[in-house]
Amino acid sequence: MSLLRDRTAWLQGEPFGCLQPPAATGSPWRLVLLGPPGAGKGTQSEMLATVLGACPLSTADIFRAACERSHAPGSAMAAAEEAMNYGELVPDDVVLGIIRDRRACLRCRGGFLLDGFPRTLPQAVTLDGLLAAEHLPLDAVICYDLPLHLLVERMAGRRVCPRCHALFHVTARPPRREGICDYCGDRLRQRTDDEPAAARKRLEVYAGATAQVVNYYASRRPVVPIDARGSPERILLRTLDALAARGFSVPATTARTGPATPASSGHSTESRET
Ligand code: AMP
């Protein structure tokens, strides 16, 4: 389960390293996951990590981890926490400083699944620059899409574990014991920014700044659109099928219903989108 994956280097930045770096694979996956809040990127990132072996890297998790440690009033992290609570974006200079500090995670031999980054045009351009400097190709940009009323429903029902950050949904992905995290037993809670006013603000922000990121990528490389309706498992299968349809060699999963794809330790490099 990817939640057990050590992400110290990502959550804490330099000079911290992961105690258990991922095993080297011949061909690590490097994906960007886009989509509006509530589309299920976080859940898909965790599930894809299990199947593809790449590390799920969420920028919001960095902010949340930093906010759980103490931070001085007026500091960049205090400002980040306030922006998050109101559903606004954390300023680009703060986000980009954090990403530059963690550039080692981009070159990690385990690969990466970026969730929640990039979210603005300057962030997308900076990411391209960092990857180009390291000669790291992006395999694909995946964009999850869901009608507005379902986005609202997903955010209203989402529950998160404050300790291990596992994600649940009261109906779509309920914990085994109501209100309790399956993985660490802590009490689940609703994110402040999933409450109605902040959730509305986040949707507005997505429609403005982040939609530009989708256009930026779409003008440079094919963006893989995924219908994010249905259960997390169905969305995962759709994602794997979409990657397979684009020529990527996707590991078989027991639940896979589409055309059989041979299990593989890596994936096609021929069809990589750089
Ligand atoms: P998420 O869980 O990815 O929806 O992110 C929750 C919140 O974290 C967002 O509403 C922003 O306040 C903040 N955040 C996460 N990633 C970024 C980013 N790349 N740029 C700016 N703000 C971000």
Short mmCIF file of C-alpha atoms and ligand atoms in Angstrom, two decimals:
data_model
loop_
_atom_site.label_atom_id
_atom_site.label_comp_id
_atom_site.label_asym_id
_atom_site.label_seq_id
_atom_site.Cartn_x
_atom_site.Cartn_y
_atom_site.Cartn_z
CA MET A 1 0.00 0.00 0.00
CA SER A 2 1.51 3.28 -1.06
CA LEU A 3 0.60 4.99 2.20
CA LEU A 4 3.36 2.96 3.78
CA ARG A 5 5.84 4.37 1.27
CA ASP A 6 8.40 6.58 2.91
CA ARG A 7 8.02 10.11 1.52
CA THR A 8 10.27 11.93 3.99
CA ALA A 9 12.26 13.64 1.23
CA TRP A 10 9.07 15.05 -0.30
CA LEU A 11 7.29 15.97 2.93
CA GLN A 12 10.28 17.55 4.64
CA GLY A 13 12.60 18.62 1.81
CA GLU A 14 16.38 19.03 1.92
CA PRO A 15 18.41 17.78 3.73
CA PHE A 16 16.04 14.94 4.59
CA GLY A 17 16.10 11.80 2.51
CA CYS A 18 13.79 8.82 2.39
CA LEU A 19 14.89 6.06 4.75
CA GLN A 20 13.68 3.45 2.31
CA PRO A 21 14.26 4.76 -1.20
CA PRO A 22 12.22 2.89 -3.81
CA ALA A 23 13.80 0.02 -5.66
CA ALA A 24 15.26 0.96 -9.03
CA THR A 25 12.99 0.09 -11.94
CA GLY A 26 14.17 0.05 -15.51
CA SER A 27 11.71 2.69 -16.51
CA PRO A 28 10.15 4.78 -13.75
CA TRP A 29 6.78 6.40 -14.38
CA ARG A 30 6.64 10.19 -14.38
CA LEU A 31 3.10 11.50 -14.55
CA VAL A 32 1.30 14.77 -13.83
CA LEU A 33 -2.28 14.40 -12.59
CA LEU A 34 -4.57 17.36 -13.27
CA GLY A 35 -8.23 17.95 -12.54
CA PRO A 36 -10.55 20.06 -10.42
CA PRO A 37 -10.78 19.68 -6.65
CA GLY A 38 -13.03 16.75 -5.86
CA ALA A 39 -12.21 14.86 -9.06
CA GLY A 40 -10.31 12.27 -7.03
CA LYS A 41 -6.71 12.98 -8.04
CA GLY A 42 -5.41 12.22 -4.55
CA THR A 43 -7.12 8.84 -4.41
CA GLN A 44 -6.03 7.98 -7.95
CA SER A 45 -2.48 9.05 -7.19
CA GLU A 46 -2.35 6.63 -4.23
CA MET A 47 -3.91 3.81 -6.28
CA LEU A 48 -1.73 4.40 -9.32
CA ALA A 49 1.30 4.42 -7.03
CA THR A 50 0.44 0.91 -5.93
CA VAL A 51 0.11 -0.33 -9.52
CA LEU A 52 2.90 1.63 -11.19
CA GLY A 53 5.37 1.80 -8.32
CA ALA A 54 5.94 5.56 -8.60
CA CYS A 55 5.80 7.86 -5.60
CA PRO A 56 2.58 9.90 -5.09
CA LEU A 57 3.73 13.49 -4.57
CA SER A 58 1.06 15.95 -3.44
CA THR A 59 2.02 19.57 -2.82
CA ALA A 60 -0.89 19.94 -0.40
CA ASP A 61 0.59 17.13 1.72
CA ILE A 62 3.81 19.16 2.06
CA PHE A 63 1.84 22.17 3.32
CA ARG A 64 -0.24 20.05 5.67
CA ALA A 65 2.85 18.30 7.07
CA ALA A 66 4.56 21.68 7.58
CA CYS A 67 1.45 23.14 9.22
CA GLU A 68 1.33 20.20 11.65
CA ARG A 69 4.84 21.09 12.74
CA SER A 70 4.89 24.47 14.44
CA HIS A 71 5.44 27.52 12.26
CA ALA A 72 6.02 31.12 13.22
CA PRO A 73 3.11 33.55 12.78
CA GLY A 74 3.72 35.59 9.62
CA SER A 75 5.93 32.89 8.11
CA ALA A 76 5.43 31.55 4.58
CA MET A 77 3.87 28.38 6.02
CA ALA A 78 1.41 30.36 8.15
CA ALA A 79 0.40 32.24 4.98
CA ALA A 80 0.13 28.91 3.12
CA GLU A 81 -2.17 27.49 5.81
CA GLU A 82 -4.41 30.54 5.62
CA ALA A 83 -4.59 30.36 1.81
CA MET A 84 -5.48 26.66 2.02
CA ASN A 85 -8.21 27.20 4.58
CA TYR A 86 -9.86 29.79 2.34
CA GLY A 87 -9.51 27.65 -0.78
CA GLU A 88 -7.02 30.05 -2.36
CA LEU A 89 -3.73 29.16 -3.98
CA VAL A 90 -0.53 29.36 -2.00
CA PRO A 91 1.63 32.04 -3.70
CA ASP A 92 3.84 30.80 -6.54
CA ASP A 93 7.10 31.94 -4.91
CA VAL A 94 6.37 29.80 -1.84
CA VAL A 95 5.32 26.77 -3.92
CA LEU A 96 8.26 27.05 -6.30
CA GLY A 97 10.76 27.41 -3.44
CA ILE A 98 9.36 24.23 -1.94
CA ILE A 99 9.56 22.35 -5.24
CA ARG A 100 13.12 23.49 -5.94
CA ASP A 101 14.08 22.20 -2.48
CA ARG A 102 12.64 18.85 -3.48
CA ARG A 103 14.02 18.54 -6.98
CA ALA A 104 15.76 15.30 -5.88
CA CYS A 105 12.27 13.74 -5.73
CA LEU A 106 11.83 14.47 -9.44
CA ARG A 107 14.96 12.47 -10.25
CA CYS A 108 14.05 9.66 -7.85
CA ARG A 109 14.60 6.26 -9.44
CA GLY A 110 11.08 5.32 -8.38
CA GLY A 111 9.51 8.01 -10.59
CA PHE A 112 6.69 10.32 -9.50
CA LEU A 113 2.98 11.03 -9.72
CA LEU A 114 2.55 14.77 -9.24
CA ASP A 115 -0.80 15.58 -7.66
CA GLY A 116 -1.77 19.23 -7.21
CA PHE A 117 1.32 20.60 -8.93
CA PRO A 118 1.55 22.46 -11.26
CA ARG A 119 -1.50 24.62 -10.62
CA THR A 120 -0.56 27.86 -12.35
CA LEU A 121 1.21 28.73 -15.59
CA PRO A 122 4.46 29.83 -13.86
CA GLN A 123 4.46 26.54 -11.94
CA ALA A 124 4.03 24.53 -15.18
CA VAL A 125 6.82 26.45 -16.90
CA THR A 126 9.13 25.99 -13.89
CA LEU A 127 8.41 22.26 -13.76
CA ASP A 128 9.24 21.92 -17.46
CA GLY A 129 12.52 23.77 -16.82
CA LEU A 130 13.45 21.56 -13.86
CA LEU A 131 12.69 18.39 -15.82
CA ALA A 132 14.55 19.60 -18.90
CA ALA A 133 17.61 20.46 -16.79
CA GLU A 134 17.63 16.90 -15.45
CA HIS A 135 16.83 15.34 -18.86
CA LEU A 136 13.73 13.76 -17.39
CA PRO A 137 10.83 13.22 -19.79
CA LEU A 138 7.24 13.41 -18.57
CA ASP A 139 5.46 10.23 -19.64
CA ALA A 140 1.98 11.71 -19.65
CA VAL A 141 -0.30 14.39 -18.30
CA ILE A 142 -3.58 12.92 -17.11
CA CYS A 143 -6.61 15.15 -16.64
CA TYR A 144 -9.55 13.92 -14.55
CA ASP A 145 -12.90 15.46 -15.33
CA LEU A 146 -16.21 15.38 -13.45
CA PRO A 147 -19.46 17.39 -13.69
CA LEU A 148 -19.77 20.22 -11.18
CA HIS A 149 -22.53 18.69 -9.05
CA LEU A 150 -20.47 15.54 -8.55
CA LEU A 151 -17.38 17.58 -7.62
CA VAL A 152 -19.42 19.29 -4.92
CA GLU A 153 -20.74 15.92 -3.69
CA ARG A 154 -17.25 14.41 -3.57
CA MET A 155 -15.85 17.28 -1.54
CA ALA A 156 -18.81 17.27 0.87
CA GLY A 157 -18.36 13.54 1.60
CA ARG A 158 -14.57 13.40 1.66
CA ARG A 159 -12.90 12.50 4.95
CA VAL A 160 -9.20 12.52 5.67
CA CYS A 161 -6.98 11.03 8.33
CA PRO A 162 -5.09 13.82 10.09
CA ARG A 163 -2.27 11.46 11.04
CA CYS A 164 -1.46 9.39 7.95
CA HIS A 165 -3.39 11.47 5.36
CA ALA A 166 -5.35 8.49 4.03
CA LEU A 167 -8.41 9.55 2.05
CA PHE A 168 -11.94 8.21 2.40
CA HIS A 169 -15.45 9.14 1.28
CA VAL A 170 -18.53 8.57 3.40
CA THR A 171 -20.27 6.66 0.61
CA ALA A 172 -17.80 6.00 -2.24
CA ARG A 173 -14.84 4.84 -0.14
CA PRO A 174 -16.03 4.37 3.43
CA PRO A 175 -13.62 3.25 6.15
CA ARG A 176 -14.22 -0.17 7.66
CA ARG A 177 -15.27 1.48 10.96
CA GLU A 178 -17.27 4.66 10.59
CA GLY A 179 -15.15 7.74 11.22
CA ILE A 180 -11.95 5.77 11.90
CA CYS A 181 -8.88 5.49 9.66
CA ASP A 182 -8.34 1.96 8.31
CA TYR A 183 -4.56 2.37 8.39
CA CYS A 184 -3.66 4.07 11.67
CA GLY A 185 -6.91 4.13 13.67
CA ASP A 186 -7.04 7.91 14.08
CA ARG A 187 -10.39 9.73 13.93
CA LEU A 188 -11.23 10.96 10.41
CA ARG A 189 -12.22 14.56 9.79
CA GLN A 190 -13.46 16.83 7.03
CA ARG A 191 -10.86 19.12 5.53
CA THR A 192 -11.50 22.79 6.31
CA ASP A 193 -11.20 23.54 2.60
CA ASP A 194 -13.87 20.95 1.74
CA GLU A 195 -16.44 23.00 3.66
CA PRO A 196 -18.88 24.72 1.29
CA ALA A 197 -17.44 28.28 1.03
CA ALA A 198 -13.82 27.14 0.58
CA ALA A 199 -14.88 24.35 -1.80
CA ARG A 200 -16.67 26.91 -4.01
CA LYS A 201 -13.57 29.13 -3.98
CA ARG A 202 -11.34 26.20 -5.00
CA LEU A 203 -13.61 25.44 -7.95
CA GLU A 204 -13.39 29.08 -9.05
CA VAL A 205 -9.60 29.03 -8.72
CA TYR A 206 -9.45 25.86 -10.80
CA ALA A 207 -11.64 27.35 -13.53
CA GLY A 208 -9.28 30.36 -13.67
CA ALA A 209 -5.60 29.66 -12.99
CA THR A 210 -5.46 25.89 -13.20
CA ALA A 211 -7.49 25.53 -16.39
CA GLN A 212 -4.66 27.52 -18.05
CA VAL A 213 -2.29 24.74 -17.03
CA VAL A 214 -4.45 22.18 -18.84
CA ASN A 215 -4.34 24.41 -21.96
CA TYR A 216 -0.56 24.87 -21.59
CA TYR A 217 0.01 21.13 -21.58
CA ALA A 218 -2.58 20.47 -24.29
CA SER A 219 -0.70 22.83 -26.62
CA ARG A 220 2.55 20.89 -26.12
CA ARG A 221 1.70 17.23 -25.70
CA PRO A 222 -1.41 15.05 -25.68
CA VAL A 223 -3.28 15.31 -22.40
CA VAL A 224 -4.98 12.04 -21.44
CA PRO A 225 -8.58 12.88 -20.47
CA ILE A 226 -10.22 10.57 -17.93
CA ASP A 227 -13.89 10.50 -17.05
CA ALA A 228 -13.77 10.62 -13.23
CA ARG A 229 -17.31 9.35 -12.64
CA GLY A 230 -17.83 6.12 -10.71
CA SER A 231 -15.87 4.23 -8.09
CA PRO A 232 -12.16 4.80 -7.50
CA GLU A 233 -11.50 1.30 -8.86
CA ARG A 234 -13.34 2.01 -12.12
CA ILE A 235 -11.51 5.31 -12.55
CA LEU A 236 -8.21 3.54 -11.96
CA LEU A 237 -9.04 0.96 -14.64
CA ARG A 238 -10.05 3.72 -17.04
CA THR A 239 -6.73 5.43 -16.39
CA LEU A 240 -4.70 2.27 -16.96
CA ASP A 241 -6.69 1.46 -20.10
CA ALA A 242 -6.14 4.99 -21.43
CA LEU A 243 -2.39 4.66 -20.85
CA ALA A 244 -2.38 1.21 -22.49
CA ALA A 245 -4.34 2.61 -25.46
CA ARG A 246 -1.54 5.15 -25.91
CA GLY A 247 1.06 2.45 -26.19
CA PHE A 248 2.30 2.37 -22.62
CA SER A 249 3.01 -1.03 -21.17
CA VAL A 250 0.84 -0.99 -18.08
CA PRO A 251 1.22 -3.67 -15.40
CA ALA A 252 -1.77 -6.01 -15.29
CA THR A 253 -3.99 -5.72 -12.24
CA THR A 254 -6.28 -8.50 -11.09
CA ALA A 255 -9.27 -6.19 -11.43
CA ARG A 256 -8.44 -5.16 -14.98
CA THR A 257 -11.30 -5.85 -17.36
CA GLY A 258 -10.00 -4.32 -20.56
CA PRO A 259 -7.80 -5.91 -23.21
CA ALA A 260 -5.14 -8.05 -21.55
CA THR A 261 -1.82 -6.30 -21.14
CA PRO A 262 1.21 -8.36 -20.20
CA ALA A 263 2.64 -7.71 -16.76
CA SER A 264 5.78 -5.69 -17.09
CA SER A 265 8.49 -4.28 -14.90
CA GLY A 266 8.58 -1.12 -16.98
CA HIS A 267 6.68 0.63 -19.74
CA SER A 268 7.18 1.54 -23.33
CA THR A 269 9.73 4.25 -23.89
CA GLU A 270 8.83 4.52 -27.57
CA SER A 271 5.59 6.30 -26.94
CA ARG A 272 6.85 8.64 -24.26
CA GLU A 273 5.64 12.18 -24.62
CA THR A 274 8.45 14.59 -23.93
P1 AMP B 1 -5.33 19.83 -2.94
O1 AMP B 1 -5.45 18.91 -1.78
O2 AMP B 1 -4.31 19.39 -3.94
O3 AMP B 1 -6.67 20.16 -3.55
O4 AMP B 1 -4.76 21.22 -2.37
C1 AMP B 1 -5.33 21.85 -1.24
C2 AMP B 1 -4.86 23.27 -1.18
O5 AMP B 1 -3.43 23.33 -1.06
C3 AMP B 1 -5.18 24.14 -2.39
O6 AMP B 1 -6.51 24.63 -2.37
C4 AMP B 1 -4.14 25.24 -2.23
O7 AMP B 1 -4.52 26.15 -1.19
C5 AMP B 1 -2.92 24.47 -1.73
N1 AMP B 1 -2.07 24.01 -2.84
C6 AMP B 1 -1.75 22.73 -3.12
N2 AMP B 1 -0.95 22.66 -4.18
C7 AMP B 1 -0.76 23.93 -4.60
C8 AMP B 1 -0.04 24.51 -5.67
N3 AMP B 1 0.65 23.75 -6.53
N4 AMP B 1 -0.08 25.85 -5.81
C9 AMP B 1 -0.77 26.64 -4.94
N5 AMP B 1 -1.49 26.15 -3.92
C10 AMP B 1 -1.48 24.81 -3.74
#
